[in-house]
mmCIF file of C-alpha atoms (C1' of nucleotides) in Angstrom:
data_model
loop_
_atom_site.group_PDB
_atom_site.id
_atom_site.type_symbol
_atom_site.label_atom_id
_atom_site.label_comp_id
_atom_site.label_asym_id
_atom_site.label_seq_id
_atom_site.Cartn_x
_atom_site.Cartn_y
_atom_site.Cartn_z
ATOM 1 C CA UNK A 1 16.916 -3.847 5.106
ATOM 2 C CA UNK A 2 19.548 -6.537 5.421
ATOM 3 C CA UNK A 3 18.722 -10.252 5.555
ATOM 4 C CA UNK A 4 21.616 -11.603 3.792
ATOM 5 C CA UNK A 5 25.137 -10.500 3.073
ATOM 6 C CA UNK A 6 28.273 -11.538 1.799
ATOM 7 C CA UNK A 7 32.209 -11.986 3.888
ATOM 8 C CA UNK A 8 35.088 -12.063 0.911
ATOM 9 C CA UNK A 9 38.031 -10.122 0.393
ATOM 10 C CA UNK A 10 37.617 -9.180 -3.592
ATOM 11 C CA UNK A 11 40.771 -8.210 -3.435
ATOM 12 C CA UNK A 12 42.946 -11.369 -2.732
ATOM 13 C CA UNK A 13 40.223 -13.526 -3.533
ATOM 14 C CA UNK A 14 40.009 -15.048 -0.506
ATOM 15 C CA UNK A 15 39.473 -15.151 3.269
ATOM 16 C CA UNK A 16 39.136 -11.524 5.346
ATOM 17 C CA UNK A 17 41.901 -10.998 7.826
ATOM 18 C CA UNK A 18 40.473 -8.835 10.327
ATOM 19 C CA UNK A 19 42.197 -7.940 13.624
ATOM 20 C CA UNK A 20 44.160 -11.173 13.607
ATOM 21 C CA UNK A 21 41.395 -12.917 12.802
ATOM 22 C CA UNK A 22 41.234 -14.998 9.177
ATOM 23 C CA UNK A 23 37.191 -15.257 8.560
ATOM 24 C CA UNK A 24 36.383 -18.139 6.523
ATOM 25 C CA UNK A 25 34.654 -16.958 2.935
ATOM 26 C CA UNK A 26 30.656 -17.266 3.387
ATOM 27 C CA UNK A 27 29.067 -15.261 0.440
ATOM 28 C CA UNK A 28 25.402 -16.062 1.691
ATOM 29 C CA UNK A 29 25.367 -15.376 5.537
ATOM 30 C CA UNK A 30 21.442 -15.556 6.962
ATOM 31 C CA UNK A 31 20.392 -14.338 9.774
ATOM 32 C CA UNK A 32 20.721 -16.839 13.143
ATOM 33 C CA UNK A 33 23.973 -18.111 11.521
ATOM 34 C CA UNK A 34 27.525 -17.387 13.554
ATOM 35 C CA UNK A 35 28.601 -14.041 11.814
ATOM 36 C CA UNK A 36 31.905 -11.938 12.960
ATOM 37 C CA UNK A 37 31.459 -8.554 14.683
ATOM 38 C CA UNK A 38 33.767 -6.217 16.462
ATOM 39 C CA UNK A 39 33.247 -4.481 19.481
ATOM 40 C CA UNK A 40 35.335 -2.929 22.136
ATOM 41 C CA UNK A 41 37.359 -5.787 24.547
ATOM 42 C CA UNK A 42 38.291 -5.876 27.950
ATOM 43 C CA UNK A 43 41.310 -3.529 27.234
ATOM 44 C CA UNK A 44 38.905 -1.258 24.908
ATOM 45 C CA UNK A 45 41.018 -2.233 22.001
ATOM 46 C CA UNK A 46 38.677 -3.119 19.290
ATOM 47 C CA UNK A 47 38.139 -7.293 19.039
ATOM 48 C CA UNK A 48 36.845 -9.667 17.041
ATOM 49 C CA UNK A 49 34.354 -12.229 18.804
ATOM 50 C CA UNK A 50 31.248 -14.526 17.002
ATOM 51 C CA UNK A 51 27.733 -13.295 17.448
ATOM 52 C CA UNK A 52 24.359 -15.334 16.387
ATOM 53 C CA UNK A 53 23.174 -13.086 13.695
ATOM 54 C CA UNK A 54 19.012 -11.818 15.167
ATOM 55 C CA UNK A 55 19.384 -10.512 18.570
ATOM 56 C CA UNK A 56 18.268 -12.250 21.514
ATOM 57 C CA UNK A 57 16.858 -10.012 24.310
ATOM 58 C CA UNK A 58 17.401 -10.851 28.215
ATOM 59 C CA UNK A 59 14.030 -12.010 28.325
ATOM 60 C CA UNK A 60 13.895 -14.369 25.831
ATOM 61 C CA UNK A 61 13.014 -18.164 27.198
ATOM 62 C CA UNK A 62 14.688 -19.695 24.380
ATOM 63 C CA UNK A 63 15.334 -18.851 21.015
ATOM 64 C CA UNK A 64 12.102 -19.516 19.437
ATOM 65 C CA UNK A 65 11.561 -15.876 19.053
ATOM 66 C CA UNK A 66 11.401 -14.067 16.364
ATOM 67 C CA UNK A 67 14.635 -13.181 14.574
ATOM 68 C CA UNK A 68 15.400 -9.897 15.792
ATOM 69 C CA UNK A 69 18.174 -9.250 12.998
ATOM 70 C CA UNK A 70 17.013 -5.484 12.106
ATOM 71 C CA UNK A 71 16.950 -2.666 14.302
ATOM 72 C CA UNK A 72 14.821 0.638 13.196
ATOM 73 C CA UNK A 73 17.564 3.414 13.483
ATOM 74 C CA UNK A 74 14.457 6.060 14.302
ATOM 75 C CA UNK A 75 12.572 3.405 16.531
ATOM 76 C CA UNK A 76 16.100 2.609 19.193
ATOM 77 C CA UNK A 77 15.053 4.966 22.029
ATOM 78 C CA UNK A 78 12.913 3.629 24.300
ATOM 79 C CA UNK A 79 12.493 0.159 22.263
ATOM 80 C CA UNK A 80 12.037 -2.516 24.562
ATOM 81 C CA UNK A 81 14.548 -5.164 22.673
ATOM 82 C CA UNK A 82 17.105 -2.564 21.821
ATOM 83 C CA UNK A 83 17.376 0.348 24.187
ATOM 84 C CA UNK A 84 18.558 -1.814 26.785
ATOM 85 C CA UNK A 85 21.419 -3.337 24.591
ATOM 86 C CA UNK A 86 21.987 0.857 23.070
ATOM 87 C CA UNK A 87 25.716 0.847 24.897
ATOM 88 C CA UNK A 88 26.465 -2.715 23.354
ATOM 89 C CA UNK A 89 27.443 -1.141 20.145
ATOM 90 C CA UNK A 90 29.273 -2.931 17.157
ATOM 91 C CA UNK A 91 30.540 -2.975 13.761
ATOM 92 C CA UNK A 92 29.675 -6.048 11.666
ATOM 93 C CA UNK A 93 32.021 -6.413 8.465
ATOM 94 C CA UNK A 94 30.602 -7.578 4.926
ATOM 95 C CA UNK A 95 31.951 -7.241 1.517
ATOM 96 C CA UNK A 96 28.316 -6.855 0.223
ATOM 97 C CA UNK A 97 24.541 -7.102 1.203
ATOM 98 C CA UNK A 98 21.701 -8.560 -1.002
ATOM 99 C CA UNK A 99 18.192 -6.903 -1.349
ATOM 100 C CA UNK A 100 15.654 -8.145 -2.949
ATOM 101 C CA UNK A 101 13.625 -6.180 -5.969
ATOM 102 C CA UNK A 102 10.471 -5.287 -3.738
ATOM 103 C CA UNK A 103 7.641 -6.074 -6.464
ATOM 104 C CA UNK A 104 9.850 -8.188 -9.172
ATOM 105 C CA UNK A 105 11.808 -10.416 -6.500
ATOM 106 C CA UNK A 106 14.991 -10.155 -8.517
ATOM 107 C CA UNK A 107 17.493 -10.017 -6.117
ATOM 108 C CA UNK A 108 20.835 -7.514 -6.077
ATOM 109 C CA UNK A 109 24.465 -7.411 -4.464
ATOM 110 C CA UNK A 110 25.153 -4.551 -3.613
ATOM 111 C CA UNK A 111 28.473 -2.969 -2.685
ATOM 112 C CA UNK A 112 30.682 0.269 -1.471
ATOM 113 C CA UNK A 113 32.276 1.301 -4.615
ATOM 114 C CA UNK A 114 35.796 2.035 -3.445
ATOM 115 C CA UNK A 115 35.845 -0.284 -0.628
ATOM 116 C CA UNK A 116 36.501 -3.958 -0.565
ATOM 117 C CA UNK A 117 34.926 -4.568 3.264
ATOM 118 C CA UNK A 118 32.463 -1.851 4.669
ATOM 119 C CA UNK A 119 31.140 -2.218 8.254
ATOM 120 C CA UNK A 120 27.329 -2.148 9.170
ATOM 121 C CA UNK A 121 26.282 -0.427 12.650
ATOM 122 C CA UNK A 122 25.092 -3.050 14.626
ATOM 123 C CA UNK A 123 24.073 -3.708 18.830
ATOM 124 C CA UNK A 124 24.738 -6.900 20.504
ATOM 125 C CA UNK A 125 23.848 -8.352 23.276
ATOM 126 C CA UNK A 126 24.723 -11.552 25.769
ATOM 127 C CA UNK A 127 21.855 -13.744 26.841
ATOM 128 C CA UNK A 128 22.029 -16.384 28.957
ATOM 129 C CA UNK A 129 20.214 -19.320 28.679
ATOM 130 C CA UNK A 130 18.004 -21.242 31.679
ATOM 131 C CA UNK A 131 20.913 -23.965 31.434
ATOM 132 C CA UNK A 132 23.543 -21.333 32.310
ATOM 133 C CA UNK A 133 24.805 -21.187 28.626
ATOM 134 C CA UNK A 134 25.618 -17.803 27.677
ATOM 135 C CA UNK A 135 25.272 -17.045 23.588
ATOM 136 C CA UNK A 136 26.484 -13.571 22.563
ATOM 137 C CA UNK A 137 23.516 -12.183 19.350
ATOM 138 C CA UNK A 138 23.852 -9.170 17.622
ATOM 139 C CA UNK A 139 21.476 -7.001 14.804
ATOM 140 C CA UNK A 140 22.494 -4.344 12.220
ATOM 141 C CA UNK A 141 20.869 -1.356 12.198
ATOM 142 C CA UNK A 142 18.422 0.132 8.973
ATOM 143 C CA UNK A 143 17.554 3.417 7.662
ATOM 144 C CA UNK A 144 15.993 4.844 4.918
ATOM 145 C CA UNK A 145 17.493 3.567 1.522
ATOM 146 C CA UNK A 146 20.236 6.031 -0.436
ATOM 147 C CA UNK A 147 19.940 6.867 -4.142
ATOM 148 C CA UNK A 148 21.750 3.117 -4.941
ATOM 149 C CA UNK A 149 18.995 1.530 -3.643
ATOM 150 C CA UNK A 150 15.885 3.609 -3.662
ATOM 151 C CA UNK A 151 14.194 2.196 -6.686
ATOM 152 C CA UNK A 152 14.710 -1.696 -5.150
ATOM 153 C CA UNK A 153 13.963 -1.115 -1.940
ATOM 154 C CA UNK A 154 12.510 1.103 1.535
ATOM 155 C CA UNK A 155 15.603 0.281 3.844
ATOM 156 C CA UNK A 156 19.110 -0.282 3.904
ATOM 157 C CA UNK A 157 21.867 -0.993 6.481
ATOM 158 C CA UNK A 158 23.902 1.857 8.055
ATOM 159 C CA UNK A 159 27.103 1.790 6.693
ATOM 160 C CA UNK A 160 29.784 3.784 9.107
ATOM 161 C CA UNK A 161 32.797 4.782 7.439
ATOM 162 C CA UNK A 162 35.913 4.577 8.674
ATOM 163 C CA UNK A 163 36.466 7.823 10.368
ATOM 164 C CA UNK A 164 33.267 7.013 12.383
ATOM 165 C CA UNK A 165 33.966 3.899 13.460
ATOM 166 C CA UNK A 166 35.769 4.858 17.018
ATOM 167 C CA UNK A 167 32.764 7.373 17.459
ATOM 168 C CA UNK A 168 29.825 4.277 16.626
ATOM 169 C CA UNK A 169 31.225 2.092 18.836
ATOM 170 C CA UNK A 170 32.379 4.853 21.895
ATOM 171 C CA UNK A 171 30.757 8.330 21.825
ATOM 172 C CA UNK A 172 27.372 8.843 24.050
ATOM 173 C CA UNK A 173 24.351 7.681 22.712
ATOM 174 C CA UNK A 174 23.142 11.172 20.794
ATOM 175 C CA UNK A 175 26.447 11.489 19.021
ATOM 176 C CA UNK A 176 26.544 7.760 18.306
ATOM 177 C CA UNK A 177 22.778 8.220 17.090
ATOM 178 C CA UNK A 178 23.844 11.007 14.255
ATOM 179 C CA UNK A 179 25.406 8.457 12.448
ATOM 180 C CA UNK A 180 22.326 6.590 11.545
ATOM 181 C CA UNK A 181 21.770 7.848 8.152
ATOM 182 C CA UNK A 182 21.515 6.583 4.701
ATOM 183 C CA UNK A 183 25.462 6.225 3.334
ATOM 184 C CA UNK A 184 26.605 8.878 1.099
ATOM 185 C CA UNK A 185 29.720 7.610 -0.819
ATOM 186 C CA UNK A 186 29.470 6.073 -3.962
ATOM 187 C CA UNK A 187 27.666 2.600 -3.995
ATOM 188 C CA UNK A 188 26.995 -0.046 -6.908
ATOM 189 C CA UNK A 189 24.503 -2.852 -7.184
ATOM 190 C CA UNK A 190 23.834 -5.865 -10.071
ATOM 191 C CA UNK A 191 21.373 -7.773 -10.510
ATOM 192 C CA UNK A 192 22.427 -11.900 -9.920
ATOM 193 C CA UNK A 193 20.839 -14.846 -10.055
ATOM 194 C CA UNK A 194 18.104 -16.167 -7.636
ATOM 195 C CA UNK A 195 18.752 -19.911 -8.130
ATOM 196 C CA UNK A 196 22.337 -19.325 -6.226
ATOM 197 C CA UNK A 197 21.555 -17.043 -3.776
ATOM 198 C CA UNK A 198 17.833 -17.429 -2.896
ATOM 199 C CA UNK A 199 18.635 -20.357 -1.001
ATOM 200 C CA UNK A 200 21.421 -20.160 1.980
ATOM 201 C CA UNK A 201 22.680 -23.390 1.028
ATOM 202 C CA UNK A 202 23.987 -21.998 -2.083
ATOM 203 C CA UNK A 203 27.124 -20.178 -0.428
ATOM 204 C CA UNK A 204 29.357 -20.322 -3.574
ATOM 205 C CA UNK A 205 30.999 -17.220 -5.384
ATOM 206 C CA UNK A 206 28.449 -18.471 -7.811
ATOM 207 C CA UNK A 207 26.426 -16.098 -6.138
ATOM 208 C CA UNK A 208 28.276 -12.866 -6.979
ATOM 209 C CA UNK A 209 27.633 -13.897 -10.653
ATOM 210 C CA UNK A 210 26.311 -10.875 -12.702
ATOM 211 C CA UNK A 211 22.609 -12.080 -14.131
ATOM 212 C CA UNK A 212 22.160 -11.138 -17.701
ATOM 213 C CA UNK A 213 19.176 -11.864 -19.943
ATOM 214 C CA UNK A 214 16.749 -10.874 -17.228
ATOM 215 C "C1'" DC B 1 16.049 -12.583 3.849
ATOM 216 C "C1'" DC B 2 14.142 -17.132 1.392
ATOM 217 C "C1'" DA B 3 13.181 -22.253 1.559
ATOM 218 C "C1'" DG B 4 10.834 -25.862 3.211
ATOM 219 C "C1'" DA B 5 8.034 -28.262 6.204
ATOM 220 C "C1'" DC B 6 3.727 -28.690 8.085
ATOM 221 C "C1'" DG B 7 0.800 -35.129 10.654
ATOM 222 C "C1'" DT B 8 -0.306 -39.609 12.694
ATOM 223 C "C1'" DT B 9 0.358 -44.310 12.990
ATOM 224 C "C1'" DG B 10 3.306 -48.065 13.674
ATOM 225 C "C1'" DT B 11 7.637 -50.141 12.602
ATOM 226 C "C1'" DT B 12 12.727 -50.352 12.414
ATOM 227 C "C1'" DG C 1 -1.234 -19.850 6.121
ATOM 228 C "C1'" DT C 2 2.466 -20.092 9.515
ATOM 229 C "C1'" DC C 3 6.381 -21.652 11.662
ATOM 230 C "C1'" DT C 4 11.232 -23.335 11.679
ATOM 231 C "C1'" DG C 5 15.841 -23.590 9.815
ATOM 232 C "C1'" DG C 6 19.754 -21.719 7.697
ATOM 233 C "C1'" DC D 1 -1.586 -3.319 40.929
ATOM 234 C "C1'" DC D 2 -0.935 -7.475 37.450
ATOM 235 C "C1'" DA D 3 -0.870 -9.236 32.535
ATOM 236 C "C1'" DG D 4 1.040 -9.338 28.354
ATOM 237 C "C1'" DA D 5 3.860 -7.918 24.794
ATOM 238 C "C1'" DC D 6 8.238 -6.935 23.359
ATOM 239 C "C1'" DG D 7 10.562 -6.961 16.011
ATOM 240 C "C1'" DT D 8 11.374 -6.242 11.067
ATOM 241 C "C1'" DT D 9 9.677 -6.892 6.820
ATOM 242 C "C1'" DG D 10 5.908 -6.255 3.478
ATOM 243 C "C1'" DT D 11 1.121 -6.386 2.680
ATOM 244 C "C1'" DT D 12 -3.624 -5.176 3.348
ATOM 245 C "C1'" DG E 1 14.096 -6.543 31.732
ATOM 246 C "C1'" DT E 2 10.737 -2.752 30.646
ATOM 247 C "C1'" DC E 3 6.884 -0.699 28.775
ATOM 248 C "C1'" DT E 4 1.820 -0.455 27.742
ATOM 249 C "C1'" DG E 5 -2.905 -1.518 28.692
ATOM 250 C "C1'" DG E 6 -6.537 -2.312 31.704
#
DNA sequence: CCAGACGTTGTT
DNA sequence: GTCTGG
DNA sequence: CCAGACGTTGTT
DNA sequence: GTCTGG
């Protein structure tokens, strides 16, 4: 699964530039926080825009419901809060995801070896609220785990490389679908330390810290 | 995902 | 235990 | 037809 | 909204 990830660029250290866009540093993003995602604009040029992280569906009466911020990649067709948002694809950009040890609780960042950001597949949708508000939500997208992370955990995010990325957020819905799988390319995880990052106040690069002495 | 609150009364 | 908040 | 649920986790 | 259950 993913219920808490990490925006930094390792490689200067500091903010992501993305599209013009300069995303603050947040290394413990939680779902119904503001994250970034991209999606297609108005000139289908790929954008930038701010999405509550759990997706709200058109039905919802507020947002006491629960946080929608998984989607099953096999359970999409036909499910009642995703299917209808299946053609609001996105890409939502992280440098890292935690999982958390499924007996032992010890929690793990995980990352794309060779890559400094990675995108997650992700749907979003717009709902509009009885006062007229509109909030734009969005939810990444699991599958079964890949070698990296089978002995920690039963899920993972789908991770679209780059040469999909056009096809995740464009092609028709079976094509798009393909993509779903567990990644492929190399991945890394370490173990690090549950005082920082268990609770999303703790947003520090503290957080990233390798754990020793388990 | 995990952390933290969870109630009523009356008073400020 | 269960719900809300982040 | 109307009513009621609609999710992911993990856990049992 | 849309699907399932009755």
């Amino acid at each position: 699964m993913c219920g808490r990830y990490v925006i930094y660029d390792r490689l200067t250290q500091g903010n992501v530039v993305l599209l013009g866009h300069d995303i603050p540093t947040n290394f413990n993003v939680a779902p119904t926080t503001e994250i970034p995602i991209i999606r297609r604009g108005a000139d289908h040029t790929q954008e930038l825009y701010t999405a509550r992280w759990g997706l709200i569906p058109n039905w919802a009466k507020d947002l006491k419901i629960p946080p929608f911020f998984n989607a099953r990649a096999d359970k999409l067709v036909g499910n009642k809060v995703f299917w209808p948002c299946i053609q609001q694809r996105c890409l939502i950009p992280m440098a890292g995801f935690y999982e958390w040890d499924q007996t032992s609780k010890q929690p793990y960042f995980i990352q794309v070896s060779d890559e400094a950001l990675f995108y997650t597949a992700g749907l979003w949708n717009r709902w509009c609220a009885p006062d007229g508000q509109q909030l734009d939500s969005a939810t990444i997208i699991t599958t079964d785990p890949n070698d990296t992370l089978a002995d920690i955990h039963h899920r993972m995010p789908v991770i679209v490389d780059a040469e999909y990325r056009d096809t995740w957020l464009d092609a028709e819905f079976t094509t798009a679908h393909s993509l779903l799988k567990p990644y492929t390319r190399p991945m890394h995880k370490y173990p690090v330390n549950s005082k920082h990052v268990n609770n999303v106040r703790n947003n520090s690069i503290q957080c990233l810290e390798i754990m020793h002495n388990r």
